[in-house]
PDB file of C-alpha atoms in Angstrom:
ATOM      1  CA  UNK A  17      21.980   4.159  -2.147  1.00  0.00           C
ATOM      2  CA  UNK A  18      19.001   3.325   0.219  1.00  0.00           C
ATOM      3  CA  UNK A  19      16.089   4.976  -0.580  1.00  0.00           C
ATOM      4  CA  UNK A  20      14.722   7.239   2.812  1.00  0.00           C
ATOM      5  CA  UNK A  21      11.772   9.128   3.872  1.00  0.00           C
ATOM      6  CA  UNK A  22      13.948  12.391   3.076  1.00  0.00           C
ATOM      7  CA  UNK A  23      15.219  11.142  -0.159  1.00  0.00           C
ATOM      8  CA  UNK A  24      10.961  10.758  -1.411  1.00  0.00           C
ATOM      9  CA  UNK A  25      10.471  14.620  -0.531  1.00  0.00           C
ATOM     10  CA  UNK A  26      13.193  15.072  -1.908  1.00  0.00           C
ATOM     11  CA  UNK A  27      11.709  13.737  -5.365  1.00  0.00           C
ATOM     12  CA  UNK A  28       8.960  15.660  -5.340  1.00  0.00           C
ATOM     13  CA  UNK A  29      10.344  19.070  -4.924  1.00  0.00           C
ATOM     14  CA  UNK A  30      12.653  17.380  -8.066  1.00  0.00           C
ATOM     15  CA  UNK A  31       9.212  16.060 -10.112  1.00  0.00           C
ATOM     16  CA  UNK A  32      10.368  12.338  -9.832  1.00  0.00           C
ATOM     17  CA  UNK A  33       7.734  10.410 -10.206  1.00  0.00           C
ATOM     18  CA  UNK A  34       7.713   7.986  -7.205  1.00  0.00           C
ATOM     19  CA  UNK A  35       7.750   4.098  -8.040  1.00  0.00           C
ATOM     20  CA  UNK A  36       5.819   1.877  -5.546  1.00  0.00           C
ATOM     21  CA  UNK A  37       4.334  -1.962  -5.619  1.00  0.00           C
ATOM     22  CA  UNK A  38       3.702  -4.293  -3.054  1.00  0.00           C
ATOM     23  CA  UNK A  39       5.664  -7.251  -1.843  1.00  0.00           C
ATOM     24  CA  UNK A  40       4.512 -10.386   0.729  1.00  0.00           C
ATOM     25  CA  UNK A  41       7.278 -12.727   0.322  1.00  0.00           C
ATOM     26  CA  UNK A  42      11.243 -12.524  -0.329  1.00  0.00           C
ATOM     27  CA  UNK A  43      11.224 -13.480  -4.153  1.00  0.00           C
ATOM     28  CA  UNK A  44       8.966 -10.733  -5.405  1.00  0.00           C
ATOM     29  CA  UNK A  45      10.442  -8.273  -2.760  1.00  0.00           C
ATOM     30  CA  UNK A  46      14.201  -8.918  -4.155  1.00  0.00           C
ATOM     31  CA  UNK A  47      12.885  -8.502  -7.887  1.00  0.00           C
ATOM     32  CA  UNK A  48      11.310  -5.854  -7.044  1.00  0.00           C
ATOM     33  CA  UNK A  49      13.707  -4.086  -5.283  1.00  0.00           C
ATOM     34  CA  UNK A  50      16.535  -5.152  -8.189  1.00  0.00           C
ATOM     35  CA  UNK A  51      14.540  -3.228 -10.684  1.00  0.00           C
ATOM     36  CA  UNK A  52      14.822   0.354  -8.602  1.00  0.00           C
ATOM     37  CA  UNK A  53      11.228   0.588  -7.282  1.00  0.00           C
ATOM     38  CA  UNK A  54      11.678   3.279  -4.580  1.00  0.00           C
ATOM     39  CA  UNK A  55       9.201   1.919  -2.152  1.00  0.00           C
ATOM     40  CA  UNK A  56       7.847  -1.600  -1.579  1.00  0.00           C
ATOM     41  CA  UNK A  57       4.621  -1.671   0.317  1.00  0.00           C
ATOM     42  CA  UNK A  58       3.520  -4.822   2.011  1.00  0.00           C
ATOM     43  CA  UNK A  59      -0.686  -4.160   2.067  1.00  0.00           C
ATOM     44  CA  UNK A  60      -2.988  -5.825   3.761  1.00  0.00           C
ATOM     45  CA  UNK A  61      -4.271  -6.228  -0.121  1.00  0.00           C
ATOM     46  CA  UNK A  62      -1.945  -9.424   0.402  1.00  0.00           C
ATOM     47  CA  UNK A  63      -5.271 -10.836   2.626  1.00  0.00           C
ATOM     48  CA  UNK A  64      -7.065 -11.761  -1.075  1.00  0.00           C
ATOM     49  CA  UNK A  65      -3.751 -13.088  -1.506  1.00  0.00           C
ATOM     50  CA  UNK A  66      -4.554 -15.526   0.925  1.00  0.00           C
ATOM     51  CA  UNK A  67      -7.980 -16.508   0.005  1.00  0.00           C
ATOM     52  CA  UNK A  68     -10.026 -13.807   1.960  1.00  0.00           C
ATOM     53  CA  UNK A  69     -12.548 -11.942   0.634  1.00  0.00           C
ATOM     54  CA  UNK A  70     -11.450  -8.457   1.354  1.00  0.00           C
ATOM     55  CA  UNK A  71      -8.748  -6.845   3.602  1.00  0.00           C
ATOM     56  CA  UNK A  72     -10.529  -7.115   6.570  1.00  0.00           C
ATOM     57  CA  UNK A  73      -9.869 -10.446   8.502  1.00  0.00           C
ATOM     58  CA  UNK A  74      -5.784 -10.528   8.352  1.00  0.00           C
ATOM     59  CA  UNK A  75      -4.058 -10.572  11.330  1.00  0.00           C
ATOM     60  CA  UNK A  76      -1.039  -8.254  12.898  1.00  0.00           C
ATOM     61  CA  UNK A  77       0.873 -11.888  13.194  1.00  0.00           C
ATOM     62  CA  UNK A  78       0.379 -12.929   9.313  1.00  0.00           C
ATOM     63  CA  UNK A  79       1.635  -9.477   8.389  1.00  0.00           C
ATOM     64  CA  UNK A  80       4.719  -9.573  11.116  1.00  0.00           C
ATOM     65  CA  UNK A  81       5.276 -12.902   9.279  1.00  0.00           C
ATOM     66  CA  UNK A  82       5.177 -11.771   5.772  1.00  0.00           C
ATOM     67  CA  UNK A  83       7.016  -8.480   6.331  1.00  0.00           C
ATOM     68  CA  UNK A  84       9.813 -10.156   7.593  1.00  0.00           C
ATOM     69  CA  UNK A  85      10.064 -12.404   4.509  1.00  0.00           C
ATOM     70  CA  UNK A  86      10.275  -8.815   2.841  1.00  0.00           C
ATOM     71  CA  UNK A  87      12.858  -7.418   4.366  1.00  0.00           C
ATOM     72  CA  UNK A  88      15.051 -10.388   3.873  1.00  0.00           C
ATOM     73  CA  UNK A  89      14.467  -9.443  -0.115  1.00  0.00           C
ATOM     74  CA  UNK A  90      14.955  -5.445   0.193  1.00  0.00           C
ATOM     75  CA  UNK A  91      18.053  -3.540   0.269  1.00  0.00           C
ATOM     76  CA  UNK A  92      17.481  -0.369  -1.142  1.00  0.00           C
ATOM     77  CA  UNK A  93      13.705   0.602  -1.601  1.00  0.00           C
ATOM     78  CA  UNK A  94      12.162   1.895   1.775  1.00  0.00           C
ATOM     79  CA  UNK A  95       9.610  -1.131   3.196  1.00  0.00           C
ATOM     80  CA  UNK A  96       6.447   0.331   4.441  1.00  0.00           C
ATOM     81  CA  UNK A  97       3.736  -1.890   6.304  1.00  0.00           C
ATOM     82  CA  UNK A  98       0.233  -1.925   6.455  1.00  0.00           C
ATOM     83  CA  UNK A  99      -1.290  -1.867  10.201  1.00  0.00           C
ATOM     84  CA  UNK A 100      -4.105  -4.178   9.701  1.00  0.00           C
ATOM     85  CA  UNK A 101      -8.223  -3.472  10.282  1.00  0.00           C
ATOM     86  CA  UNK A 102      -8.801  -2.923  14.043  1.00  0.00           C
ATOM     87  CA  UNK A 103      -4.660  -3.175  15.128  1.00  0.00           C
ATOM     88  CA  UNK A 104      -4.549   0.863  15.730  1.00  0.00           C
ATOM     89  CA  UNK A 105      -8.333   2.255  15.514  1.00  0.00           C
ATOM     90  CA  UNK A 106      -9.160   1.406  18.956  1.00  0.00           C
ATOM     91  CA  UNK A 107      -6.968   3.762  20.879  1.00  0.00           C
ATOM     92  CA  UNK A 108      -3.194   5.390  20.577  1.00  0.00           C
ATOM     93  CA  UNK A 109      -2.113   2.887  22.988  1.00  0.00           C
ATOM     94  CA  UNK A 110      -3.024   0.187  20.578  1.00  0.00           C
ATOM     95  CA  UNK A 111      -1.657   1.832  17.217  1.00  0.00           C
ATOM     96  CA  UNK A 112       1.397   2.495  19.537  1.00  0.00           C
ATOM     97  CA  UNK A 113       1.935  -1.044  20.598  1.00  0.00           C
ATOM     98  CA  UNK A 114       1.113  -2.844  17.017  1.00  0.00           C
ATOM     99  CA  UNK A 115       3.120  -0.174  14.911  1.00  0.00           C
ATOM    100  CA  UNK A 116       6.338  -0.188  17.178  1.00  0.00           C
ATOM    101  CA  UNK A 117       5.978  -4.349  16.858  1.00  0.00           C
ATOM    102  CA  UNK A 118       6.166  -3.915  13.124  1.00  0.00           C
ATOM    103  CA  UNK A 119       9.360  -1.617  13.348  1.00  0.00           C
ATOM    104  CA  UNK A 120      11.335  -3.815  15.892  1.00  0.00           C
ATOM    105  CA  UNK A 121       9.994  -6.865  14.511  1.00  0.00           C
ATOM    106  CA  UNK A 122      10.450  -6.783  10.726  1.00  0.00           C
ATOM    107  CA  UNK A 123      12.812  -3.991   9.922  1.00  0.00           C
ATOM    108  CA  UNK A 124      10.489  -1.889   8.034  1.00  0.00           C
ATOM    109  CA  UNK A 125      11.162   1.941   8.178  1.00  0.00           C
ATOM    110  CA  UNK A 126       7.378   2.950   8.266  1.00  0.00           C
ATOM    111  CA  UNK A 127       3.498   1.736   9.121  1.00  0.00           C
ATOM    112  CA  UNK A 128       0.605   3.071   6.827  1.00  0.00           C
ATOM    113  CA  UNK A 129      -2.885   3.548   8.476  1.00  0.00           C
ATOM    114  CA  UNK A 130      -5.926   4.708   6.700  1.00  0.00           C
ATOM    115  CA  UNK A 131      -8.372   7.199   7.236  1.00  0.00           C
ATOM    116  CA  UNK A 132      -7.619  11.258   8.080  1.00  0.00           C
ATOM    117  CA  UNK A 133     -10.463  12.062  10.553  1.00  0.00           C
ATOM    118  CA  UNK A 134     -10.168  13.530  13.702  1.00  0.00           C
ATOM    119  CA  UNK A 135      -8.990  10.560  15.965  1.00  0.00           C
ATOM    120  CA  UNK A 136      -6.965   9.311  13.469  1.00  0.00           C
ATOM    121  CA  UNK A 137      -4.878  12.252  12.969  1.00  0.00           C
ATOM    122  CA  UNK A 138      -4.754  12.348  16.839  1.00  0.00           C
ATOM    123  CA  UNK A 139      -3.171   8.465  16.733  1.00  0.00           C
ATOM    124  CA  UNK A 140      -0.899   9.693  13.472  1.00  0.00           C
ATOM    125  CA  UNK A 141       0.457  12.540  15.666  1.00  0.00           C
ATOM    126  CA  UNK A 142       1.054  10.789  18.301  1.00  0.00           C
ATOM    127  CA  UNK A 143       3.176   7.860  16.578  1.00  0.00           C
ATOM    128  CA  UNK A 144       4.982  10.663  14.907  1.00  0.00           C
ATOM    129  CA  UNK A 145       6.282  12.062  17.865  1.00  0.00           C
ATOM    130  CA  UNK A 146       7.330   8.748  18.907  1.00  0.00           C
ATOM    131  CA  UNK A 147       9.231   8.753  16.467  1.00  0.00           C
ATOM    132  CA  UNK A 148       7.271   6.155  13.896  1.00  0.00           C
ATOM    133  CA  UNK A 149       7.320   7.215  10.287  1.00  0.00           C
ATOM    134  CA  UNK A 150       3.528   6.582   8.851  1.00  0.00           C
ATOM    135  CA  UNK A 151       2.375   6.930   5.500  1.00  0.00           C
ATOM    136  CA  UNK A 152      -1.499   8.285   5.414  1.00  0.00           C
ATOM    137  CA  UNK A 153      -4.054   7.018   3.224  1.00  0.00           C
ATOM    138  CA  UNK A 154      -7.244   9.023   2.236  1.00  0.00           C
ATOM    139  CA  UNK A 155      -9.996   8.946  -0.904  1.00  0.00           C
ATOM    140  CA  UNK A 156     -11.823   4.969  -1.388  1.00  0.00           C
ATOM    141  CA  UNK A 157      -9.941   3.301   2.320  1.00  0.00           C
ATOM    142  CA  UNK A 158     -10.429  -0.303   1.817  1.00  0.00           C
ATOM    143  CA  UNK A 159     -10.916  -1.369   5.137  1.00  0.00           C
ATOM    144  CA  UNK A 160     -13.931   0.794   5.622  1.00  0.00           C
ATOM    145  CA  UNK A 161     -15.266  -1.314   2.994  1.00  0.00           C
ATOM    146  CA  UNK A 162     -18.675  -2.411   5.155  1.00  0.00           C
ATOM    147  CA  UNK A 163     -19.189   1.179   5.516  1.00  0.00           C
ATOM    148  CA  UNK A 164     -18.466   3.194   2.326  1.00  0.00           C
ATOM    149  CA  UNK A 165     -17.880   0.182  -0.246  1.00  0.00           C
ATOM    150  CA  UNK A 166     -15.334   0.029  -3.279  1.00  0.00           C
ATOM    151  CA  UNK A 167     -16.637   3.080  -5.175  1.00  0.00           C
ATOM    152  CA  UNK A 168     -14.624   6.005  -6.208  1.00  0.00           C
ATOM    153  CA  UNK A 169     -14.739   8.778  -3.370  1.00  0.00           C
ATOM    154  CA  UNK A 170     -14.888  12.591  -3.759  1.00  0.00           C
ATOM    155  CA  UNK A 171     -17.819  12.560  -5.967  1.00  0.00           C
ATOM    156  CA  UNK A 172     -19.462  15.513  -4.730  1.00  0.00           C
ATOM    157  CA  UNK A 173     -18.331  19.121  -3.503  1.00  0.00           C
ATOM    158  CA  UNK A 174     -18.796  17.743   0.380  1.00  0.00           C
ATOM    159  CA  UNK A 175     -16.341  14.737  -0.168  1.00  0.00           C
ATOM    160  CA  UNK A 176     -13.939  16.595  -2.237  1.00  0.00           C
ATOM    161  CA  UNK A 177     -13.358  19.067   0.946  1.00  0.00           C
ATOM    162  CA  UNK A 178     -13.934  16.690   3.580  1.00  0.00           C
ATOM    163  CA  UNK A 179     -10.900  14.462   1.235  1.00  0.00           C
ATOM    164  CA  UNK A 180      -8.654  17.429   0.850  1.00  0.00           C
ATOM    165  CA  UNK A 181      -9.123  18.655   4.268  1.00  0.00           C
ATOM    166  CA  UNK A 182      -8.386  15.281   5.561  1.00  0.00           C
ATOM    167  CA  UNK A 183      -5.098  15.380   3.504  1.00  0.00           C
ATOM    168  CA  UNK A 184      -3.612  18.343   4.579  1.00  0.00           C
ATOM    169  CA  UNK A 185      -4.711  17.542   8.734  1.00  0.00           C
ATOM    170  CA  UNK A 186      -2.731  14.120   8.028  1.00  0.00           C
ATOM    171  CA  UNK A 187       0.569  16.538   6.578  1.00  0.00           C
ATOM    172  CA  UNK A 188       0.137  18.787   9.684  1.00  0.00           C
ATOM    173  CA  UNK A 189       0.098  15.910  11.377  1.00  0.00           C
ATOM    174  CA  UNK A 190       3.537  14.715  10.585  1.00  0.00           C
ATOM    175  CA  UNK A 191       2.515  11.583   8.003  1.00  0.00           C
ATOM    176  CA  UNK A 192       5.474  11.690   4.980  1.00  0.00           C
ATOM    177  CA  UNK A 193       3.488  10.287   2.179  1.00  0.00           C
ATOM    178  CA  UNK A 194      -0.083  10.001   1.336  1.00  0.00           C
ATOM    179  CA  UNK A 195      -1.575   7.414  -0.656  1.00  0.00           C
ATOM    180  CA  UNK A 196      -5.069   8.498  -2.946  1.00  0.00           C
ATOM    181  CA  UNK A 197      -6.854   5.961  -3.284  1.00  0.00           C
ATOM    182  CA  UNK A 198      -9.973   5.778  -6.521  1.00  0.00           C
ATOM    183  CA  UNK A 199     -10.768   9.681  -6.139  1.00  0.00           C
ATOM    184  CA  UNK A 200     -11.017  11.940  -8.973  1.00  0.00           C
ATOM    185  CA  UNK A 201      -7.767  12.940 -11.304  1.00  0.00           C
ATOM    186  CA  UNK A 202      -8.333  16.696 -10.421  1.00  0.00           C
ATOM    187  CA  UNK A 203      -8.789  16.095  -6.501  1.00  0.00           C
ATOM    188  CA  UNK A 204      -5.898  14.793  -6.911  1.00  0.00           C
ATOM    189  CA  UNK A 205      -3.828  17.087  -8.454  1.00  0.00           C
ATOM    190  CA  UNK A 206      -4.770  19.442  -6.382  1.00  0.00           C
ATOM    191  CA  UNK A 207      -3.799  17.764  -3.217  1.00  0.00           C
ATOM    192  CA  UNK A 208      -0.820  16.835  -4.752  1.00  0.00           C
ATOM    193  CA  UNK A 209      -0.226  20.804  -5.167  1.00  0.00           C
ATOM    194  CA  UNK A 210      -1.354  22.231  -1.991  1.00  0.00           C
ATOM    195  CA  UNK A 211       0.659  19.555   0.294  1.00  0.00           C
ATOM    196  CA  UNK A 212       4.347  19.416   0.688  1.00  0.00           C
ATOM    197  CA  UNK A 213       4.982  15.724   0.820  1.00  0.00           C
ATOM    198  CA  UNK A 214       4.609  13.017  -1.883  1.00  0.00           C
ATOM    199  CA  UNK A 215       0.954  11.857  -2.781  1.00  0.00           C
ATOM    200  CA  UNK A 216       0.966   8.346  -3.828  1.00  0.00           C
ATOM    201  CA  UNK A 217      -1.903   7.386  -6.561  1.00  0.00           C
ATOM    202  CA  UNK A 218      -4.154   4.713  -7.177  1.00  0.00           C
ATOM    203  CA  UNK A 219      -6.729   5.050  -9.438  1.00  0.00           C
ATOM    204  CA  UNK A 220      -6.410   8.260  -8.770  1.00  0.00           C
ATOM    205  CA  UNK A 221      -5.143   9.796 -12.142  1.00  0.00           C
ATOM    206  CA  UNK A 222      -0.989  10.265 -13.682  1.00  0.00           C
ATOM    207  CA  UNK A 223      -0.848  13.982 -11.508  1.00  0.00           C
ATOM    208  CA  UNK A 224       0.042  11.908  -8.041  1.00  0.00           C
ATOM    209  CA  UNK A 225       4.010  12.054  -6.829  1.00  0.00           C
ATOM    210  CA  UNK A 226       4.075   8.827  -7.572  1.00  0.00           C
ATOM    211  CA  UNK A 227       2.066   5.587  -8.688  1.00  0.00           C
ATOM    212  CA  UNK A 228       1.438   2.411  -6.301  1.00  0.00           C
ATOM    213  CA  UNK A 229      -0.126  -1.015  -8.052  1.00  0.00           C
ATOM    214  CA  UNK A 230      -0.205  -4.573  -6.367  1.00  0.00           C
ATOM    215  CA  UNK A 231       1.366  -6.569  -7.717  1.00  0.00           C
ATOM    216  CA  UNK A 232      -0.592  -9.389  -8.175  1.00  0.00           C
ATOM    217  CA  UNK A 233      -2.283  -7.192 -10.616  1.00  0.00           C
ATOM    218  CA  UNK A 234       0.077  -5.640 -12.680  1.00  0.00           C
ATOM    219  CA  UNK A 235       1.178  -8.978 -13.286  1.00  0.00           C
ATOM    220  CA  UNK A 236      -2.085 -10.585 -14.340  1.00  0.00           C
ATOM    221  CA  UNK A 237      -1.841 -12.839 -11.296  1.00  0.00           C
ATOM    222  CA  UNK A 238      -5.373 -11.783  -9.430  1.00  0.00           C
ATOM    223  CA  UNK A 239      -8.569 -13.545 -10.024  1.00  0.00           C
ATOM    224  CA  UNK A 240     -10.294 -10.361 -10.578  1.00  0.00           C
ATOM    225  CA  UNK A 241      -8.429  -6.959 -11.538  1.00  0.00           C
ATOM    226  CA  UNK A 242      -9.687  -3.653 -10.120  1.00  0.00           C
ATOM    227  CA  UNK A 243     -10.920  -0.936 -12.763  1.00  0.00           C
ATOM    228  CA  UNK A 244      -8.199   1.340 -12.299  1.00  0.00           C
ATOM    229  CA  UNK A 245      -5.206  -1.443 -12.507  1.00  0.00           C
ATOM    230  CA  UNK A 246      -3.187  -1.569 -15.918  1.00  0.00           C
ATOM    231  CA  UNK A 247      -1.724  -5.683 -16.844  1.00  0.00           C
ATOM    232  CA  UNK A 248       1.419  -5.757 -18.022  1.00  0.00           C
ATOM    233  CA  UNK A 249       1.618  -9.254 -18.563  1.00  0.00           C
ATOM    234  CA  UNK A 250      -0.587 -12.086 -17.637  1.00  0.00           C
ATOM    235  CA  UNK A 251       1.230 -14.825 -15.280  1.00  0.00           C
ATOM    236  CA  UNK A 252      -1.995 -16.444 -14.481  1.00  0.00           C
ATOM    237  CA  UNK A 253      -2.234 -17.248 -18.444  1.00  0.00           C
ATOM    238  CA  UNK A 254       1.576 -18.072 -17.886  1.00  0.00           C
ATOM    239  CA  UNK A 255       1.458 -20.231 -15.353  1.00  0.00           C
ATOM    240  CA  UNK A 256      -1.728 -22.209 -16.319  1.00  0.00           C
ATOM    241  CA  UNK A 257       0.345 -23.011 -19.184  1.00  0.00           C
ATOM    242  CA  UNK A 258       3.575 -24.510 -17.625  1.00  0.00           C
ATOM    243  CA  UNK A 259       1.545 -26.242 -15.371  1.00  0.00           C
ATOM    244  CA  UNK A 260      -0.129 -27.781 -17.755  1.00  0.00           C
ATOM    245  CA  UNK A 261       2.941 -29.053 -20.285  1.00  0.00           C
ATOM    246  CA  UNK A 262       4.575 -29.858 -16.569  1.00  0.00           C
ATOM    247  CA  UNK A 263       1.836 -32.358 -15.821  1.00  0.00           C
ATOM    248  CA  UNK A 264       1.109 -33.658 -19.821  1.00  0.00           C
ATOM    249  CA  UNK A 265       4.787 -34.574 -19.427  1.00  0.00           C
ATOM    250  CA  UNK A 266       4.713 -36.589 -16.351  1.00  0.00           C
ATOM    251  CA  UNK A 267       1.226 -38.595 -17.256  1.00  0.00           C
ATOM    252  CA  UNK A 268       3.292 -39.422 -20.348  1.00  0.00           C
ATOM    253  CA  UNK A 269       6.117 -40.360 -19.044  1.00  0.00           C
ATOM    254  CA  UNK A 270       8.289 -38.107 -20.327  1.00  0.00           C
ATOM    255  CA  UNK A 271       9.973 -36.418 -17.394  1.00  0.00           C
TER     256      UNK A 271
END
């Protein structure tokens, strides 16, 4: 059966660990969603993906495009999509208007925005009652990266509370997941017991609901693999390789 926002509660009052990676095209999406992971995120992490430097310069259109490549792959896992750097920050009207294009335009069941301070949880309440699922996302929030960088968050007493506080104004606020991004194992765990809904780790210690990678790197894909990210096998190496025998055949004649 389809995996739904109800059925990923449901899991954590049960303990099952939640199962999440991240798709841009149909052929990863449909292997993905074959094996049983329960929810397929397409990030903006797809803009290194396309040669950018960080998450910041891709487009509401290039995600549209890629989410609906997605959803053409996904039958069961629920599709979640990333509202891109400056598509909902500068008012409710604009999160309104980009997240309802990514729900009528691609399929997906649910938008993820980052960030739990004040106006944001104003913008995440609002969508809610519109009836648009969204995923939070608190701790290290990539597309601040100008501001606060790539270092783990939550260091200190004041960032700990000012995480955890912004973590349970997001539940209040009617988000069904939240992702934790690079913060410490035992912030985690203990936002992960004093909300109700699922808390989705990365680099954020084995305590989370559930565990989120991209895919790129668990597959040894990515140029350069973030500290927290585990290989389980290594396609670039793989690749490299076939396309090398490919092309020794054809300058030999061969093929």
């Amino acid at each position: 059966m389809a995996i739904t926002i109800q059925k990923l509660i449901q899991y954590k009052q049960q303990q099952r660990p939640i199962v999440v990676l991240t798709a841009w095209d149909y052929l990863i999406a449909q292997l993905l969603d074959e094996c049983g992971v329960d929810l397929i995120l397409v990030g903006d992490s797809m803009a290194v993906a396309l040669g950018y430097q960080n998450t910041l310069p891709i487009s509401l259109e290039e995600m549209l495009y890629h989410a609906k490549a997605v959803r053409r792959g996904v039958n069961q896992a629920l599709m979640v999509v990333d509202l891109p750097f400056m598509t909902y920050q500068e008012s409710v009207t604009q999160a309104m208007h980009s997240a309802g294009r990514v729900l009528k335009e691609t399929g997906a069941s649910a938008v993820k925005l980052e960030g739990g301070y004040p106006e944001m949880i104003d913008t995440v309440s609002r969508l809610v009652r519109a009836g648009i699922p969204v995923m939070g996302h608190v701790g290290l929030t990539p597309q601040s990266v100008n501001q606060i960088g790539l270092r783990q968050k939550g260091k200190t007493q004041e960032s700990r509370n000012r995480i955890l506080q912004e973590a349970i104004a997001l539940e209040q606020a009617g988000v069904f997941s939240i992702v934790l991004e690079h913060i410490p194992a035992d912030l985690a765990l203990e936002i992960t017991q004093k909300i109700s809904i699922p808390t989705i780790g990365i680099g954020a210690g084995s305590d989370c609901d559930g565990q989120v990678l991209v895919t790129s790197d668990l597959l040894g894909l990515s140029e350069k693999q973030p500290p927290f990210a585990k290989v389980y096998t290594n396609l670039r190496q793989t690749i490299t390789q076939a396309v090398g025998e490919f092309s020794q055949e054809v300058r030999e004649g061969k093929f």
